[in-house]
mmCIF file of C-alpha atoms and ligand atoms in Angstrom:
data_model
loop_
_atom_site.group_PDB
_atom_site.id
_atom_site.type_symbol
_atom_site.label_atom_id
_atom_site.label_comp_id
_atom_site.label_asym_id
_atom_site.label_seq_id
_atom_site.Cartn_x
_atom_site.Cartn_y
_atom_site.Cartn_z
ATOM 1 C CA MET A 1 -108.137 -105.675 -122.733
ATOM 2 C CA ASP A 2 -105.998 -107.841 -120.432
ATOM 3 C CA LYS A 3 -107.486 -110.708 -118.415
ATOM 4 C CA LYS A 4 -107.895 -108.734 -115.199
ATOM 5 C CA GLU A 5 -109.695 -105.920 -117.043
ATOM 6 C CA HIS A 6 -111.889 -108.510 -118.769
ATOM 7 C CA TRP A 7 -113.042 -109.965 -115.443
ATOM 8 C CA ASP A 8 -113.383 -106.587 -113.717
ATOM 9 C CA ASP A 9 -115.585 -105.478 -116.590
ATOM 10 C CA ILE A 10 -117.761 -108.628 -116.423
ATOM 11 C CA TYR A 11 -118.375 -108.217 -112.701
ATOM 12 C CA ASN A 12 -119.062 -104.485 -113.148
ATOM 13 C CA ARG A 13 -121.682 -105.059 -115.788
ATOM 14 C CA LYS A 14 -123.380 -108.231 -114.582
ATOM 15 C CA ASN A 15 -125.151 -109.317 -111.472
ATOM 16 C CA PHE A 16 -123.753 -112.580 -110.061
ATOM 17 C CA THR A 17 -127.059 -114.290 -110.907
ATOM 18 C CA GLU A 18 -126.693 -113.369 -114.598
ATOM 19 C CA VAL A 19 -123.306 -114.879 -115.443
ATOM 20 C CA THR A 20 -123.509 -118.126 -117.430
ATOM 21 C CA TRP A 21 -121.707 -120.131 -114.715
ATOM 22 C CA PHE A 22 -124.117 -119.044 -111.915
ATOM 23 C CA GLN A 23 -125.526 -121.778 -109.674
ATOM 24 C CA THR A 24 -128.152 -121.043 -107.022
ATOM 25 C CA GLU A 25 -126.716 -123.933 -105.050
ATOM 26 C CA PRO A 26 -123.554 -125.700 -106.274
ATOM 27 C CA LYS A 27 -124.978 -129.099 -105.336
ATOM 28 C CA LEU A 28 -122.383 -131.385 -106.902
ATOM 29 C CA SER A 29 -119.458 -129.337 -105.537
ATOM 30 C CA LEU A 30 -121.002 -129.375 -102.085
ATOM 31 C CA SER A 31 -121.577 -133.104 -102.149
ATOM 32 C CA LEU A 32 -117.963 -133.697 -103.253
ATOM 33 C CA ILE A 33 -116.642 -131.422 -100.496
ATOM 34 C CA ARG A 34 -118.941 -132.911 -97.850
ATOM 35 C CA GLY A 35 -117.853 -136.381 -98.941
ATOM 36 C CA LEU A 36 -114.278 -135.572 -97.862
ATOM 37 C CA GLU A 37 -115.480 -135.230 -94.251
ATOM 38 C CA LEU A 38 -112.987 -132.486 -93.464
ATOM 39 C CA THR A 39 -113.007 -131.161 -89.943
ATOM 40 C CA LYS A 40 -114.409 -127.668 -89.861
ATOM 41 C CA ASP A 41 -111.190 -125.925 -88.850
ATOM 42 C CA LEU A 42 -109.218 -127.042 -91.932
ATOM 43 C CA GLN A 43 -108.059 -124.558 -94.570
ATOM 44 C CA ILE A 44 -110.233 -124.470 -97.673
ATOM 45 C CA LEU A 45 -109.275 -122.419 -100.728
ATOM 46 C CA ASP A 46 -111.614 -121.597 -103.617
ATOM 47 C CA VAL A 47 -109.469 -120.284 -106.497
ATOM 48 C CA GLY A 48 -111.187 -118.033 -109.034
ATOM 49 C CA ALA A 49 -114.130 -117.981 -106.656
ATOM 50 C CA GLY A 50 -115.772 -115.061 -108.410
ATOM 51 C CA SER A 51 -119.161 -114.313 -106.838
ATOM 52 C CA SER A 52 -119.934 -118.008 -106.402
ATOM 53 C CA THR A 53 -122.512 -118.972 -103.788
ATOM 54 C CA LEU A 54 -120.326 -121.917 -102.693
ATOM 55 C CA VAL A 55 -118.955 -119.838 -99.824
ATOM 56 C CA ASP A 56 -122.485 -119.204 -98.476
ATOM 57 C CA PHE A 57 -123.010 -122.950 -98.111
ATOM 58 C CA LEU A 58 -119.530 -123.623 -96.725
ATOM 59 C CA LEU A 59 -120.195 -121.029 -94.016
ATOM 60 C CA ARG A 60 -123.545 -122.637 -93.302
ATOM 61 C CA ASP A 61 -121.783 -126.006 -92.991
ATOM 62 C CA GLY A 62 -119.560 -124.449 -90.332
ATOM 63 C CA TYR A 63 -116.158 -124.268 -92.066
ATOM 64 C CA GLN A 64 -114.069 -121.742 -90.197
ATOM 65 C CA ASN A 65 -111.058 -121.172 -92.465
ATOM 66 C CA ILE A 66 -112.328 -120.295 -95.923
ATOM 67 C CA PHE A 67 -110.048 -118.488 -98.371
ATOM 68 C CA LEU A 68 -111.352 -117.029 -101.637
ATOM 69 C CA LEU A 69 -108.978 -115.919 -104.378
ATOM 70 C CA ASP A 70 -109.879 -114.043 -107.540
ATOM 71 C CA LEU A 71 -108.094 -111.958 -110.145
ATOM 72 C CA SER A 72 -110.889 -109.396 -109.995
ATOM 73 C CA LYS A 73 -111.688 -107.513 -106.820
ATOM 74 C CA ASN A 74 -115.041 -106.605 -108.386
ATOM 75 C CA ALA A 75 -115.909 -110.311 -108.228
ATOM 76 C CA PHE A 76 -115.955 -110.063 -104.447
ATOM 77 C CA LYS A 77 -118.142 -106.952 -104.246
ATOM 78 C CA GLN A 78 -121.348 -108.856 -104.875
ATOM 79 C CA SER A 79 -120.411 -111.737 -102.572
ATOM 80 C CA LYS A 80 -119.656 -109.245 -99.820
ATOM 81 C CA GLU A 81 -123.027 -107.535 -100.274
ATOM 82 C CA ARG A 82 -124.778 -110.898 -100.228
ATOM 83 C CA LEU A 83 -122.955 -112.188 -97.149
ATOM 84 C CA GLY A 84 -123.288 -109.062 -94.989
ATOM 85 C CA LYS A 85 -121.667 -109.461 -91.573
ATOM 86 C CA LYS A 86 -120.391 -112.934 -92.391
ATOM 87 C CA ILE A 87 -117.695 -111.411 -94.644
ATOM 88 C CA GLU A 88 -115.426 -111.038 -91.608
ATOM 89 C CA LYS A 89 -115.164 -114.813 -91.392
ATOM 90 C CA ILE A 90 -113.674 -115.087 -94.893
ATOM 91 C CA HIS A 91 -110.112 -114.487 -96.101
ATOM 92 C CA TRP A 92 -110.428 -112.433 -99.314
ATOM 93 C CA LEU A 93 -107.396 -112.679 -101.595
ATOM 94 C CA VAL A 94 -107.073 -110.698 -104.815
ATOM 95 C CA GLY A 95 -104.481 -111.974 -107.250
ATOM 96 C CA ASP A 96 -103.507 -114.408 -109.954
ATOM 97 C CA VAL A 97 -103.756 -118.114 -109.138
ATOM 98 C CA ARG A 98 -100.641 -118.801 -111.222
ATOM 99 C CA THR A 99 -98.373 -116.631 -109.080
ATOM 100 C CA PHE A 100 -100.167 -115.805 -105.823
ATOM 101 C CA ASN A 101 -97.865 -116.187 -102.836
ATOM 102 C CA PHE A 102 -100.065 -117.923 -100.264
ATOM 103 C CA LYS A 103 -99.024 -117.504 -96.655
ATOM 104 C CA GLN A 104 -100.263 -120.952 -95.635
ATOM 105 C CA LYS A 105 -100.818 -124.439 -97.031
ATOM 106 C CA PHE A 106 -104.299 -125.755 -97.681
ATOM 107 C CA ASP A 107 -106.269 -128.918 -96.938
ATOM 108 C CA LEU A 108 -108.515 -128.394 -99.952
ATOM 109 C CA TRP A 109 -107.902 -126.474 -103.183
ATOM 110 C CA TYR A 110 -111.179 -126.100 -105.095
ATOM 111 C CA ASP A 111 -111.421 -124.842 -108.679
ATOM 112 C CA ARG A 112 -114.573 -124.614 -110.745
ATOM 113 C CA ALA A 113 -114.053 -123.273 -114.255
ATOM 114 C CA VAL A 114 -110.713 -121.498 -113.728
ATOM 115 C CA PHE A 115 -107.858 -123.815 -114.798
ATOM 116 C CA HIS A 116 -109.609 -124.325 -118.133
ATOM 117 C CA PHE A 117 -108.885 -120.679 -119.071
ATOM 118 C CA LEU A 118 -105.154 -121.441 -119.113
ATOM 119 C CA THR A 119 -104.600 -122.374 -122.736
ATOM 120 C CA ASP A 120 -100.820 -122.074 -122.661
ATOM 121 C CA THR A 121 -98.587 -124.798 -121.193
ATOM 122 C CA VAL A 122 -96.401 -122.281 -119.348
ATOM 123 C CA ASP A 123 -99.475 -120.879 -117.549
ATOM 124 C CA GLN A 124 -100.806 -124.357 -116.807
ATOM 125 C CA ASN A 125 -97.459 -125.363 -115.314
ATOM 126 C CA SER A 126 -97.330 -122.205 -113.156
ATOM 127 C CA TYR A 127 -100.803 -123.027 -111.831
ATOM 128 C CA LEU A 128 -99.801 -126.624 -111.096
ATOM 129 C CA LYS A 129 -96.600 -125.505 -109.374
ATOM 130 C CA ASN A 130 -98.556 -123.130 -107.133
ATOM 131 C CA LEU A 131 -101.084 -125.883 -106.430
ATOM 132 C CA ASN A 132 -98.326 -128.291 -105.511
ATOM 133 C CA ASP A 133 -96.485 -125.742 -103.343
ATOM 134 C CA SER A 134 -99.666 -124.648 -101.540
ATOM 135 C CA LEU A 135 -101.379 -127.962 -100.848
ATOM 136 C CA LYS A 136 -100.433 -130.130 -97.872
ATOM 137 C CA THR A 137 -99.454 -133.735 -98.476
ATOM 138 C CA GLY A 138 -102.580 -135.875 -98.150
ATOM 139 C CA ALA A 139 -104.796 -132.862 -98.926
ATOM 140 C CA TYR A 140 -107.482 -132.660 -101.595
ATOM 141 C CA PHE A 141 -107.824 -130.988 -104.971
ATOM 142 C CA ILE A 142 -111.269 -130.651 -106.540
ATOM 143 C CA ILE A 143 -111.335 -129.318 -110.066
ATOM 144 C CA SER A 144 -114.036 -128.856 -112.648
ATOM 145 C CA THR A 145 -113.625 -127.815 -116.266
ATOM 146 C CA PHE A 146 -115.734 -127.836 -119.372
ATOM 147 C CA ALA A 147 -115.991 -131.436 -120.559
ATOM 148 C CA GLU A 148 -114.883 -132.871 -123.905
ATOM 149 C CA ASP A 149 -118.410 -132.179 -125.211
ATOM 150 C CA GLY A 150 -118.736 -128.803 -123.458
ATOM 151 C CA PRO A 151 -118.547 -125.274 -124.898
ATOM 152 C CA LEU A 152 -115.407 -124.028 -126.637
ATOM 153 C CA LYS A 153 -115.502 -120.657 -124.884
ATOM 154 C CA CYS A 154 -116.397 -119.355 -121.445
ATOM 155 C CA SER A 155 -117.157 -115.694 -120.797
ATOM 156 C CA GLY A 156 -116.060 -115.002 -124.401
ATOM 157 C CA LEU A 157 -112.554 -116.393 -123.752
ATOM 158 C CA GLU A 158 -110.912 -119.464 -125.288
ATOM 159 C CA ILE A 159 -110.729 -122.418 -122.915
ATOM 160 C CA VAL A 160 -109.351 -125.957 -122.938
ATOM 161 C CA ARG A 161 -111.914 -128.758 -122.603
ATOM 162 C CA TYR A 162 -110.770 -131.839 -120.705
ATOM 163 C CA ALA A 163 -111.922 -135.449 -120.920
ATOM 164 C CA LYS A 164 -111.437 -137.544 -117.772
ATOM 165 C CA ASP A 165 -108.016 -138.985 -118.659
ATOM 166 C CA GLU A 166 -106.669 -135.818 -120.280
ATOM 167 C CA LEU A 167 -106.878 -133.932 -117.020
ATOM 168 C CA ILE A 168 -105.516 -136.840 -114.986
ATOM 169 C CA GLN A 169 -102.472 -136.838 -117.267
ATOM 170 C CA LYS A 170 -102.102 -133.071 -117.024
ATOM 171 C CA ILE A 171 -102.186 -133.131 -113.217
ATOM 172 C CA GLY A 172 -99.498 -135.804 -113.070
ATOM 173 C CA PRO A 173 -98.592 -138.767 -110.844
ATOM 174 C CA ASN A 174 -98.455 -136.794 -107.558
ATOM 175 C CA TYR A 175 -102.240 -136.897 -107.360
ATOM 176 C CA LYS A 176 -104.493 -139.917 -106.898
ATOM 177 C CA LEU A 177 -107.984 -139.780 -108.387
ATOM 178 C CA LEU A 178 -110.677 -140.442 -105.765
ATOM 179 C CA ASN A 179 -113.811 -139.489 -107.660
ATOM 180 C CA PHE A 180 -114.959 -138.336 -111.097
ATOM 181 C CA GLN A 181 -118.394 -136.924 -111.946
ATOM 182 C CA LYS A 182 -120.161 -135.326 -114.883
ATOM 183 C CA GLU A 183 -122.612 -132.454 -114.637
ATOM 184 C CA THR A 184 -124.833 -130.697 -117.117
ATOM 185 C CA HIS A 185 -125.030 -127.119 -115.948
ATOM 186 C CA VAL A 186 -127.928 -124.989 -117.167
ATOM 187 C CA SER A 187 -127.010 -121.315 -117.433
ATOM 188 C CA PRO A 188 -129.472 -118.607 -116.326
ATOM 189 C CA GLY A 189 -130.303 -118.162 -120.040
ATOM 190 C CA GLY A 190 -131.230 -121.873 -120.356
ATOM 191 C CA MET A 191 -128.059 -122.993 -122.182
ATOM 192 C CA GLU A 192 -126.703 -126.465 -121.345
ATOM 193 C CA GLN A 193 -122.988 -126.722 -120.527
ATOM 194 C CA LYS A 194 -121.242 -130.038 -119.887
ATOM 195 C CA PHE A 195 -118.757 -130.024 -117.024
ATOM 196 C CA ASN A 196 -116.418 -132.695 -115.647
ATOM 197 C CA TYR A 197 -115.388 -132.850 -111.973
ATOM 198 C CA TRP A 198 -112.378 -134.627 -110.491
ATOM 199 C CA VAL A 199 -111.472 -135.158 -106.834
ATOM 200 C CA PHE A 200 -107.779 -135.846 -106.223
ATOM 201 C CA LYS A 201 -105.689 -136.566 -103.148
ATOM 202 C CA LYS A 202 -102.121 -135.270 -103.089
ATOM 203 C CA LEU A 203 -99.720 -138.122 -102.434
HETATM 204 C C1 LIG B 1 -116.099 -118.823 -114.999
HETATM 205 S S1 LIG B 1 -115.756 -117.934 -113.540
HETATM 206 C C2 LIG B 1 -116.042 -119.175 -112.298
HETATM 207 C C3 LIG B 1 -116.302 -118.560 -110.945
HETATM 208 C C4 LIG B 1 -116.553 -119.574 -109.817
HETATM 209 N N1 LIG B 1 -115.453 -120.508 -109.679
HETATM 210 C C5 LIG B 1 -117.845 -120.307 -110.001
HETATM 211 O O1 LIG B 1 -117.834 -121.524 -110.218
HETATM 212 O O2 LIG B 1 -118.888 -119.658 -109.920
HETATM 213 C C6 LIG B 1 -113.972 -117.824 -113.568
HETATM 214 C C7 LIG B 1 -113.418 -116.983 -112.428
HETATM 215 O O3 LIG B 1 -111.999 -117.122 -112.403
HETATM 216 C C8 LIG B 1 -111.395 -115.865 -112.194
HETATM 217 N N2 LIG B 1 -110.055 -115.960 -112.802
HETATM 218 C C9 LIG B 1 -109.757 -116.094 -114.113
HETATM 219 N N3 LIG B 1 -108.431 -116.200 -114.285
HETATM 220 C C10 LIG B 1 -107.879 -116.136 -113.039
HETATM 221 C C11 LIG B 1 -106.548 -116.187 -112.557
HETATM 222 N N4 LIG B 1 -105.503 -116.330 -113.396
HETATM 223 N N5 LIG B 1 -106.337 -116.092 -111.227
HETATM 224 C C12 LIG B 1 -107.391 -115.958 -110.367
HETATM 225 N N6 LIG B 1 -108.671 -115.894 -110.764
HETATM 226 C C13 LIG B 1 -108.910 -115.991 -112.092
HETATM 227 C C14 LIG B 1 -112.334 -114.872 -112.859
HETATM 228 O O4 LIG B 1 -112.198 -113.570 -112.364
HETATM 229 C C15 LIG B 1 -113.687 -115.499 -112.548
HETATM 230 O O5 LIG B 1 -114.210 -115.020 -111.334
#
């Protein structure tokens, strides 16, 4: 099964509230985003958004230019059902974050639990090139991955865990760290998962 089939299958079989990474309200992500004090018309991109509820809260906060990207179109089915009429306000993009040809540059690139699936340096570099090409200078990059003491796999796939400085090194000198936070996520099944979160500004 290739990666796209893997994710299509997950979102076919599971309700968005059943996946291990589900959050009723992504509180830490929201507080990091709100802390940036972006004006509401700026372009926000959630890569590997899946069926995350983040978009529900961003809409409630009044953001007007929200872009969601995911490899699996099935991921968006449940979000669309949940959001009803509000779906028209969102830009839905189906494709691979490593290669997707974005038509605009963003003020915020947000990634929770997506980059960590890229275990190969070539894939990581493609992601970082697309990030760099698609983010405005002075814009923000929020990323979260499993922490150094987090799980070794996510959704049955191998991942790379990152400690604070490991990710800073991986991202490179073009990005200045503004904030770093730790979170213990509790999955719907009651399993604890340690995450790290970084907020960067593109120089
Ligand atoms: C663990 S889930 C996290 C979903 C969401 N970010 C959240 O926090 O709820 C990973 C998501 O990344 C998507 N994904 C995995 N690899 C991807 C890729 N190369 N390009 C775009 N999306 C990808 C999957 O389809 C899945 O929805």
